[in-house]
Coordinates of C-alpha atoms in Angstrom, one line a residue:
X1 CA 110.4 65.4 159.5
X2 CA 108.3 66.5 156.5
X3 CA 110.1 66.4 153.1
X4 CA 111.0 69.5 151.1
X5 CA 107.9 71.7 150.1
X6 CA 105.9 70.6 152.8
X7 CA 107.1 73.1 155.6
X8 CA 103.9 75.6 155.2
X9 CA 101.5 72.7 156.3
X10 CA 103.5 70.2 158.1
X11 CA 105.2 72.7 160.4
X12 CA 102.2 74.9 161.6
X13 CA 101.9 75.1 165.5
X14 CA 105.3 73.5 165.8
X15 CA 107.4 75.4 168.5
X16 CA 110.8 77.1 168.7
X17 CA 112.6 74.2 170.5
X18 CA 111.8 72.1 167.3
X19 CA 113.0 74.8 164.9
X20 CA 116.2 74.9 166.7
X21 CA 116.4 71.2 166.9
X22 CA 116.0 71.0 163.1
X23 CA 118.3 73.7 162.3
X24 CA 121.1 72.0 164.6
X25 CA 120.4 68.8 163.1
X26 CA 120.8 70.0 159.5
X27 CA 124.1 72.1 160.1
X28 CA 126.2 71.6 157.2
X29 CA 123.3 70.2 155.2
X30 CA 122.4 71.1 151.6
X31 CA 121.3 74.6 151.5
X32 CA 117.8 73.7 149.7
X33 CA 116.8 71.8 152.7
X34 CA 115.9 75.1 154.6
X35 CA 112.7 74.9 152.5
X36 CA 111.5 72.3 155.0
X37 CA 111.2 75.1 157.6
X38 CA 109.0 77.2 155.4
X39 CA 105.7 77.8 157.2
X40 CA 104.4 79.2 160.7
X41 CA 106.3 78.4 164.1
X42 CA 104.9 79.1 167.7
X43 CA 107.1 81.0 169.9
X44 CA 106.4 82.3 173.3
X45 CA 103.8 85.2 172.8
X46 CA 104.2 85.5 169.1
X47 CA 104.4 83.3 165.8
X48 CA 106.9 83.5 163.2
X49 CA 106.2 82.8 159.8
X50 CA 108.5 82.1 157.0
X51 CA 106.8 82.8 153.7
X52 CA 109.5 82.4 151.3
X53 CA 112.7 80.8 151.5
X54 CA 115.6 81.9 149.2
X55 CA 116.7 79.5 146.6
X56 CA 120.7 79.9 147.5
X57 CA 122.8 82.1 149.7
X58 CA 123.4 84.3 146.6
X59 CA 119.6 85.1 146.1
X60 CA 117.4 87.7 147.6
X61 CA 116.6 87.0 151.6
X62 CA 114.0 85.1 152.8
X63 CA 110.8 86.7 153.6
X64 CA 109.6 86.3 157.0
X65 CA 107.0 88.0 159.4
X66 CA 106.2 88.0 163.4
X67 CA 102.4 88.3 164.6
X68 CA 102.2 89.5 168.0
X69 CA 98.5 89.1 169.5
X70 CA 97.2 92.4 171.3
X71 CA 96.7 90.2 174.6
X72 CA 100.6 89.8 174.9
X73 CA 101.7 93.3 173.0
X74 CA 99.3 94.9 175.7
X75 CA 99.4 98.3 173.9
X76 CA 96.4 100.3 175.4
X77 CA 93.3 100.8 173.0
X78 CA 93.2 104.5 172.9
X79 CA 96.7 104.4 171.0
X80 CA 95.2 102.1 168.4
X81 CA 91.6 102.7 167.9
X82 CA 91.3 104.8 164.9
X83 CA 93.3 104.6 161.4
X84 CA 95.6 107.5 162.3
X85 CA 96.5 106.0 165.5
X86 CA 97.3 102.6 164.3
X87 CA 99.4 104.4 161.5
X88 CA 101.2 106.4 164.2
X89 CA 101.9 103.7 166.5
X90 CA 102.9 101.3 163.7
X91 CA 105.4 103.9 162.8
X92 CA 106.9 104.4 166.0
X93 CA 107.2 100.5 166.5
X94 CA 109.2 100.2 163.0
X95 CA 111.5 103.1 164.1
X96 CA 112.1 101.4 167.5
X97 CA 112.8 98.1 165.7
X98 CA 115.1 99.5 163.0
X99 CA 117.0 101.2 165.9
X100 CA 117.2 98.1 168.1
X101 CA 118.4 96.2 165.1
X102 CA 121.1 98.8 163.9
X103 CA 122.3 99.1 167.4
X104 CA 122.9 95.2 167.7
X105 CA 124.3 94.9 164.2
X106 CA 121.4 92.3 163.2
X107 CA 121.2 94.1 159.6
X108 CA 125.0 93.2 159.0
X109 CA 125.3 90.2 157.0
X110 CA 128.5 88.0 156.7
X111 CA 130.2 88.1 153.4
X112 CA 133.8 87.5 152.1
X113 CA 136.1 84.6 152.0
X114 CA 135.2 83.5 148.6
X115 CA 132.8 81.0 147.6
X116 CA 133.4 78.9 150.7
X117 CA 133.1 81.8 152.9
X118 CA 130.4 82.5 155.5
X119 CA 127.2 84.3 154.0
X120 CA 124.0 85.7 155.2
X121 CA 122.7 86.1 158.7
X122 CA 121.3 89.4 158.6
X123 CA 117.9 90.5 159.5
X124 CA 116.6 93.5 157.2
X125 CA 114.1 95.8 158.6
X126 CA 112.8 98.6 156.3
X127 CA 114.4 101.8 157.3
X128 CA 112.1 104.5 157.7
X129 CA 112.3 108.0 156.4
X130 CA 111.3 111.4 158.2
X131 CA 107.5 110.9 157.0
X132 CA 105.0 108.8 158.5
X133 CA 103.6 106.1 156.0
X134 CA 101.3 103.3 156.2
X135 CA 103.6 100.5 155.6
X136 CA 103.4 96.8 155.4
X137 CA 106.5 96.7 157.4
X138 CA 104.5 97.2 160.5
X139 CA 100.8 96.6 160.4
X140 CA 98.2 96.8 163.5
X141 CA 94.8 95.2 162.8
X142 CA 92.0 93.8 165.2
X143 CA 94.0 90.7 166.3
X144 CA 97.5 92.2 166.8
X145 CA 100.7 93.8 165.3
X146 CA 102.4 92.1 162.3
X147 CA 106.1 92.7 161.2
X148 CA 107.7 92.0 158.0
X149 CA 111.1 91.6 157.3
X150 CA 113.8 89.8 155.4
X151 CA 116.2 87.2 156.7
X152 CA 119.5 86.0 155.0
X153 CA 119.7 82.5 155.8
X154 CA 123.2 81.6 156.5
X155 CA 125.5 79.3 154.9
X156 CA 129.1 78.5 154.4
X157 CA 129.4 78.0 150.6
X158 CA 126.2 76.1 149.8
X159 CA 125.9 74.4 153.1
X160 CA 123.6 75.4 156.0
X161 CA 125.0 76.9 159.0
X162 CA 122.3 75.6 161.6
X163 CA 123.8 76.8 164.7
X164 CA 124.0 80.3 163.5
X165 CA 120.6 80.1 161.8
X166 CA 119.1 79.0 165.2
X167 CA 120.7 82.3 166.8
X168 CA 119.3 84.5 164.1
X169 CA 115.7 82.9 164.0
X170 CA 115.2 81.7 167.7
X171 CA 117.3 84.4 169.7
X172 CA 117.4 87.6 167.6
X173 CA 113.9 87.6 166.4
X174 CA 112.5 86.8 170.0
X175 CA 114.7 89.8 171.3
X176 CA 113.3 92.1 168.5
X177 CA 109.8 91.2 169.9
X178 CA 110.7 91.6 173.6
X179 CA 112.5 95.0 173.1
X180 CA 110.2 96.8 170.2
X181 CA 106.7 95.2 170.0
X182 CA 105.6 95.0 173.7
X183 CA 104.1 98.0 175.4
X184 CA 106.2 97.5 178.5
X185 CA 109.4 98.0 176.8
X186 CA 108.5 101.5 175.7
X187 CA 108.0 104.9 177.6
X188 CA 104.5 105.9 177.7
X189 CA 105.1 109.5 177.3
X190 CA 107.5 109.4 174.3
X191 CA 105.1 106.8 172.9
X192 CA 101.8 109.1 173.5
X193 CA 103.9 112.2 172.2
X194 CA 104.5 110.1 168.9
X195 CA 101.0 109.3 168.4
X196 CA 99.6 112.7 169.4
X197 CA 101.8 114.7 167.2
X198 CA 101.0 112.7 164.0
X199 CA 97.1 112.7 165.1
X200 CA 97.3 116.5 165.4
X201 CA 99.0 116.9 161.9
X202 CA 96.3 114.9 160.3
X203 CA 93.9 116.9 162.1
X204 CA 95.3 120.2 160.9
X205 CA 95.4 119.0 157.3
X206 CA 91.6 118.2 157.6
X207 CA 90.9 122.0 159.1
X208 CA 92.6 123.5 155.9
X209 CA 89.3 123.0 154.0
X210 CA 87.1 124.5 156.8
X211 CA 89.6 127.8 156.3
X212 CA 89.7 128.1 152.7
X213 CA 93.1 127.2 152.7
X214 CA 95.6 124.7 150.7
X215 CA 98.7 125.1 152.7
X216 CA 99.9 126.1 156.2
X217 CA 103.4 126.5 157.8
X218 CA 103.6 126.6 161.3
X219 CA 105.6 129.5 163.2
X220 CA 108.8 127.7 164.3
X221 CA 109.1 125.1 161.6
X222 CA 112.6 124.2 160.4
X223 CA 112.5 123.9 156.8
X224 CA 116.3 123.6 155.6
X225 CA 117.6 119.9 155.3
X226 CA 121.2 118.9 156.5
X227 CA 122.3 118.5 152.9
X228 CA 120.7 117.8 149.4
X229 CA 121.3 114.0 150.1
X230 CA 120.0 113.9 153.7
X231 CA 116.5 114.6 155.0
X232 CA 117.2 115.4 158.4
X233 CA 116.7 119.1 159.5
X234 CA 119.6 121.7 159.3
X235 CA 121.1 122.5 162.7
X236 CA 120.9 126.1 164.0
X237 CA 118.6 127.2 160.9
X238 CA 116.3 130.1 161.0
X239 CA 112.7 129.0 162.1
X240 CA 110.0 129.9 159.9
X241 CA 107.8 132.9 160.9
X242 CA 104.8 134.0 159.2
X243 CA 104.0 137.3 158.0
X244 CA 101.1 139.1 159.9
X245 CA 99.1 139.7 156.9
X246 CA 98.9 135.8 156.1
X247 CA 98.9 134.4 159.8
X248 CA 96.3 131.8 160.7
X249 CA 95.4 130.2 163.9
X250 CA 94.0 126.6 164.1
X251 CA 93.0 124.4 166.6
X252 CA 94.0 120.5 166.9
X253 CA 93.0 118.1 169.5
X254 CA 96.2 117.7 171.6
X255 CA 98.3 120.8 171.2
X256 CA 95.4 123.3 170.9
X257 CA 96.1 126.2 168.9
X258 CA 98.7 126.3 166.3
X259 CA 99.6 129.5 164.4
X260 CA 101.4 129.7 160.8
X261 CA 101.1 131.2 157.3
X262 CA 98.1 130.1 155.5
X263 CA 98.0 129.9 151.5
X264 CA 94.5 130.3 150.3
X265 CA 92.7 128.4 147.8
X266 CA 92.2 129.8 144.2
X267 CA 95.2 132.2 144.2
X268 CA 98.5 132.9 142.3
X269 CA 101.3 133.1 144.9
X270 CA 104.7 134.4 143.8
X271 CA 107.7 133.7 146.1
X272 CA 110.8 135.8 145.3
X273 CA 113.9 136.4 146.7
X274 CA 117.8 136.4 146.3
X275 CA 119.9 133.0 145.3
X276 CA 120.3 130.8 148.5
X277 CA 117.7 132.8 150.6
X278 CA 115.4 129.9 151.1
X279 CA 113.0 130.1 148.1
X280 CA 113.3 126.7 146.8
X281 CA 113.7 125.2 150.3
X282 CA 110.1 126.7 151.2
X283 CA 108.9 125.2 148.0
X284 CA 110.3 121.8 148.7
X285 CA 108.8 121.6 152.2
X286 CA 105.5 122.5 150.7
X287 CA 106.0 119.6 148.1
X288 CA 106.1 117.1 151.0
X289 CA 103.1 118.8 152.8
X290 CA 100.6 116.1 152.2
X291 CA 102.7 113.8 154.6
X292 CA 102.9 113.8 158.5
X293 CA 106.3 114.0 159.9
X294 CA 107.9 112.4 162.8
X295 CA 108.3 114.8 165.7
X296 CA 111.7 116.4 165.5
X297 CA 111.9 116.7 161.9
X298 CA 111.1 120.3 161.6
X299 CA 108.5 120.2 159.1
X300 CA 105.7 118.8 161.6
X301 CA 102.5 121.2 160.8
X302 CA 103.9 122.1 157.4
X303 CA 100.6 120.9 155.9
X304 CA 98.9 121.0 152.4
X305 CA 95.9 119.3 150.8
X306 CA 96.8 116.0 149.7
X307 CA 96.2 117.1 146.1
X308 CA 99.5 118.6 145.6
X309 CA 101.6 118.3 142.6
X310 CA 105.0 119.6 141.6
X311 CA 105.5 120.7 137.8
X312 CA 109.1 120.0 136.3
X313 CA 110.5 119.8 133.2
X314 CA 111.2 116.2 132.3
X315 CA 113.1 116.2 128.8
X316 CA 112.8 112.8 127.0
X317 CA 109.7 111.5 128.9
X318 CA 106.8 109.8 127.2
X319 CA 103.5 111.6 126.9
X320 CA 100.4 109.7 125.6
X321 CA 97.3 111.5 124.5
X322 CA 97.4 114.7 126.8
X323 CA 95.7 117.8 125.8
X324 CA 98.3 120.2 125.9
X325 CA 96.4 122.9 123.5
X326 CA 96.0 125.3 126.2
X327 CA 100.0 126.0 126.1
X328 CA 101.1 124.4 122.6
X329 CA 99.1 124.8 119.5
X330 CA 99.9 124.8 115.6
X331 CA 103.1 122.4 115.8
X332 CA 104.9 121.6 112.4
X333 CA 103.4 118.5 110.5
X334 CA 99.8 119.0 111.8
X335 CA 100.5 117.5 115.2
X336 CA 97.3 117.2 117.1
X337 CA 98.2 119.0 120.5
X338 CA 94.7 118.2 121.9
X339 CA 95.8 114.4 122.1
X340 CA 99.5 114.8 122.0
X341 CA 101.9 111.8 121.7
X342 CA 105.8 111.6 121.9
X343 CA 108.2 109.2 123.4
X344 CA 110.9 112.0 123.7
X345 CA 109.2 115.1 125.1
X346 CA 110.8 118.7 125.1
X347 CA 111.0 120.8 128.3
X348 CA 108.2 123.1 127.4
X349 CA 105.7 119.7 126.4
X350 CA 107.0 118.2 129.4
X351 CA 105.7 121.0 131.6
X352 CA 102.4 121.5 129.5
X353 CA 101.8 117.7 130.0
X354 CA 102.6 117.5 133.9
X355 CA 100.4 120.6 134.5
X356 CA 97.5 119.1 132.5
X357 CA 97.8 115.6 133.9
X358 CA 98.0 116.9 137.4
X359 CA 94.4 118.9 136.7
X360 CA 93.0 115.5 135.5
X361 CA 93.6 113.8 138.7
X362 CA 92.0 116.6 140.6
X363 CA 95.3 118.4 141.8
X364 CA 94.3 121.5 144.1
X365 CA 98.0 122.9 144.8
X366 CA 100.4 123.4 141.8
X367 CA 104.1 124.0 142.8
X368 CA 106.7 125.4 140.3
X369 CA 110.3 126.6 140.4
X370 CA 111.8 128.6 137.8
X371 CA 115.1 126.6 138.1
X372 CA 113.4 123.4 137.3
X373 CA 110.9 124.3 134.5
X374 CA 111.4 125.2 131.1
X375 CA 111.8 129.1 130.8
X376 CA 110.0 129.2 127.5
X377 CA 107.0 127.6 129.4
X378 CA 107.0 130.3 131.9
X379 CA 107.3 133.4 129.9
X380 CA 108.4 135.0 126.8
X381 CA 109.7 138.8 126.6
X382 CA 108.2 141.4 124.0
X383 CA 111.4 141.5 121.8
X384 CA 110.9 137.5 121.3
X385 CA 107.4 138.2 120.4
X386 CA 108.1 140.7 117.8
X387 CA 111.1 138.7 116.4
X388 CA 109.4 135.4 116.3
X389 CA 105.5 135.9 115.8
X390 CA 104.6 132.4 115.2
X391 CA 105.6 130.9 118.4
X392 CA 103.4 127.7 119.0
X393 CA 104.1 127.8 122.8
X394 CA 101.7 130.0 124.9
X395 CA 103.6 130.8 128.3
X396 CA 102.1 130.1 131.4
X397 CA 102.2 133.8 132.3
X398 CA 99.3 134.2 129.6
X399 CA 97.2 131.5 131.0
X400 CA 97.7 131.6 134.9
X401 CA 95.3 134.1 135.7
X402 CA 92.3 132.3 134.0
X403 CA 93.7 128.9 135.3
X404 CA 93.7 130.2 138.8
X405 CA 90.2 131.8 138.4
X406 CA 88.5 129.2 136.4
X407 CA 89.6 126.0 138.2
X408 CA 89.9 127.2 141.8
X409 CA 93.7 125.7 141.9
X410 CA 96.4 127.5 143.9
X411 CA 99.6 127.8 142.0
X412 CA 103.0 128.6 144.0
X413 CA 105.6 130.0 141.6
X414 CA 109.2 130.5 143.0
X415 CA 111.2 132.8 140.8
X416 CA 113.8 135.5 141.1
X417 CA 114.9 136.5 137.7
X418 CA 111.6 137.6 136.1
X419 CA 109.0 140.0 137.1
X420 CA 106.4 138.9 134.6
X421 CA 104.2 137.3 137.0
X422 CA 104.3 140.0 139.7
X423 CA 101.3 142.3 138.0
X424 CA 98.8 139.1 138.1
X425 CA 99.7 137.8 141.4
X426 CA 97.3 137.7 144.5
X427 CA 100.3 137.4 146.9
X428 CA 103.9 138.2 146.7
X429 CA 106.2 136.6 149.2
X430 CA 109.7 137.5 149.5
X431 CA 112.3 135.0 151.4
X432 CA 115.0 137.4 152.6
X433 CA 117.9 135.6 154.7
X434 CA 115.5 132.7 155.6
X435 CA 112.7 135.4 156.6
X436 CA 109.4 135.2 154.8
X437 CA 107.8 138.6 154.0
X438 CA 104.8 139.7 152.3
X439 CA 105.7 142.2 149.9
X440 CA 102.5 142.2 147.9
X441 CA 101.7 146.0 148.2
X442 CA 105.4 146.7 147.4
X443 CA 105.5 144.8 144.3
X444 CA 102.2 146.3 143.0
X445 CA 103.8 149.7 143.6
X446 CA 107.1 149.0 141.9
X447 CA 105.2 147.5 138.9
X448 CA 103.1 150.6 138.6
X449 CA 106.2 152.8 138.9
X450 CA 108.0 150.9 136.3
X451 CA 105.1 150.6 134.0
X452 CA 105.2 146.8 134.3
X453 CA 102.3 145.8 132.5
X454 CA 100.3 142.5 133.0
X455 CA 100.6 139.9 130.2
X456 CA 97.4 139.9 128.4
X457 CA 95.3 137.3 130.1
X458 CA 94.3 134.8 127.3
X459 CA 90.9 133.1 128.0
X460 CA 90.8 129.4 128.3
X461 CA 87.5 127.3 129.3
X462 CA 89.8 125.0 131.3
X463 CA 87.4 122.2 130.9
X464 CA 88.1 119.0 133.1
X465 CA 90.7 117.0 130.9
X466 CA 88.9 113.9 129.5
X467 CA 89.8 110.8 131.3
X468 CA 92.2 108.8 129.6
X469 CA 92.2 105.1 128.9
X470 CA 94.9 103.0 130.6
X471 CA 96.5 100.1 128.6
X472 CA 97.8 98.3 131.6
X473 CA 99.3 94.9 130.1
X474 CA 103.1 95.2 130.8
X475 CA 105.6 94.2 128.1
X476 CA 107.4 91.1 128.3
X477 CA 109.9 90.4 131.4
X478 CA 109.9 90.9 135.2
X479 CA 109.2 94.1 136.9
X480 CA 111.6 95.0 139.8
X481 CA 112.4 98.1 141.8
X482 CA 115.7 99.1 143.0
X483 CA 115.5 102.6 143.7
X484 CA 112.6 104.9 144.7
X485 CA 112.6 106.8 141.6
X486 CA 112.8 103.9 138.9
X487 CA 110.8 100.9 138.1
X488 CA 112.2 98.4 135.9
X489 CA 109.7 96.9 133.6
X490 CA 111.1 94.3 131.1
X491 CA 113.9 95.9 129.2
X492 CA 112.7 99.3 129.8
X493 CA 112.3 101.6 132.9
X494 CA 109.4 103.8 134.4
X495 CA 111.5 107.0 135.5
X496 CA 109.8 108.6 138.5
X497 CA 112.5 111.2 139.2
X498 CA 110.1 114.2 138.7
X499 CA 107.8 113.2 141.5
X500 CA 109.4 114.6 144.7
X501 CA 106.2 113.4 146.5
X502 CA 107.8 109.9 146.4
X503 CA 110.1 109.8 149.4
X504 CA 110.6 106.0 150.0
X505 CA 111.5 103.0 147.8
X506 CA 108.5 101.2 149.7
X507 CA 106.1 103.3 148.0
X508 CA 107.6 102.6 144.5
X509 CA 107.3 99.0 145.2
X510 CA 103.8 99.4 145.9
X511 CA 103.2 101.3 142.7
X512 CA 104.9 98.5 141.0
X513 CA 102.6 95.8 142.7
X514 CA 99.6 97.9 141.6
X515 CA 100.6 98.0 138.0
X516 CA 101.4 94.2 137.9
X517 CA 98.2 93.3 139.9
X518 CA 96.0 95.2 137.1
X519 CA 98.1 94.3 134.3
X520 CA 97.4 90.6 135.0
X521 CA 93.8 91.3 135.5
X522 CA 90.9 90.3 133.3
X523 CA 90.4 93.8 132.1
X524 CA 92.9 95.0 129.9
X525 CA 91.8 98.6 129.1
X526 CA 90.3 100.7 132.0
X527 CA 89.6 104.4 132.3
X528 CA 91.9 106.4 134.6
X529 CA 89.2 107.6 137.0
X530 CA 87.9 103.9 137.0
X531 CA 91.4 102.3 138.0
X532 CA 91.8 105.0 140.9
X533 CA 88.4 104.4 142.1
X534 CA 88.9 100.6 142.0
X535 CA 92.2 100.9 143.6
X536 CA 90.8 103.3 146.3
X537 CA 87.7 101.1 147.0
X538 CA 89.8 97.9 147.4
X539 CA 92.5 99.5 149.4
X540 CA 90.0 100.9 152.1
X541 CA 88.5 97.3 152.0
X542 CA 91.5 95.4 152.7
X543 CA 94.0 97.8 153.9
X544 CA 97.7 97.1 153.2
X545 CA 96.9 93.3 152.9
X546 CA 95.7 94.6 149.1
X547 CA 99.5 94.7 148.3
X548 CA 100.2 90.7 149.3
X549 CA 100.2 89.3 145.7
X550 CA 103.9 90.3 146.5
X551 CA 105.5 89.9 150.0
X552 CA 106.5 93.5 150.7
X553 CA 108.3 94.4 153.9
X554 CA 107.9 98.2 153.7

């Protein structure tokens, strides 16, 4: 047998039986000997590659991948002949794989019994959410299907449990392939329904442009979630129905015509209503409208432009060289707000920066909820204007009309406590007991009868923000992602809680990988758009393999 560290080369093309033999022979052996099985092993109909072997039973699990050629998997070509179909098929297979591993308890690791107790033995497959993402967990290319996962190589104390390892690697993994990665194991109708639903959602999103829309909500959509910590749909909730005045019908390849509410490009849409009537739920659904959702989620065909951004207060965040002068000027100590910097932003400055940063990267749909935005950024009443004439903050209500008219962006604002935005709104929606109503005529009539005057619209040229230069070298120390909203960098942390469009920790790990890759590149300073263009170009050329500098299994 090859010595430690030679596994990758020495064991290529060896088979399952030899792997079983090695594991049995090394039962009770020293744990570091596991490194000898690193490499690729031939099984019946697929290959198993152990890319990284954990150093000890307490370390992060070993990294593995399975490759099944199309000649063995046998999925029809028409289910994988376009990028969106490959993504949809991969999503279906990942869900099948995760369900199978959960039902058979493959993901449960042994633990307990102290230092000498049994440990490991689990197979960790990335748990999918309700959104359909392109992932490294399951990838489909011209050659076949590749699945990545983590394996806790079993041990008792620091000794190899060879017989159990043989069951995990040589029995459980083939069962995963047999039950989840072969066409014959799936119901063709269910599989095609999944792929077609996702393909239709992607087609609908492309149709938005042709209809002058930035968002669409299907009649019959189920927007409420089971709870604040669960993304599954709420049972027995009121289905969404579009007001007639905003109803749009579009066509998609498989479903045919779909009818729902459309929000037009370049408008201010204000959504009002009583507390707990569904306003914020509606906005939350729009925030995730750039994603395709799995059949049964309820938010299928709640689609927005991909350039959607949520604007929120984020006190304490860092701001670096952002032009917030449309909203904040004449700060004490002669601070230049055209290139504003702070390591501890206030609520209003964080909102101003978030909006300007969104415009900088080409946002077409901005979402704001009065519950999560600084009130002094939104509006300032007449009494306070008279009492404090030298206020450095120009509220959004004074800029919103020029923002929408000049940039063509659509802004959706949820509010229930202020009428300040009603006189300048293009559309006023009301959520009444989860029923959406178009109350634009009534709102204008009420404003007129109560002499509610629009705020004086302050002019602003809204030039495209100058692209900033990224300083990508990371501080000393390792980077790590342990939560979808936090990337640990050295002794610090990049807090992403204010980005609701991040729906899975796998996305955050991908961001971490991109930052680390560019930080270690030859170019130390790069323009923001140059960075985005370069990443996009390489991603399109290499696909998910672009992230391979760190083995990602999600």
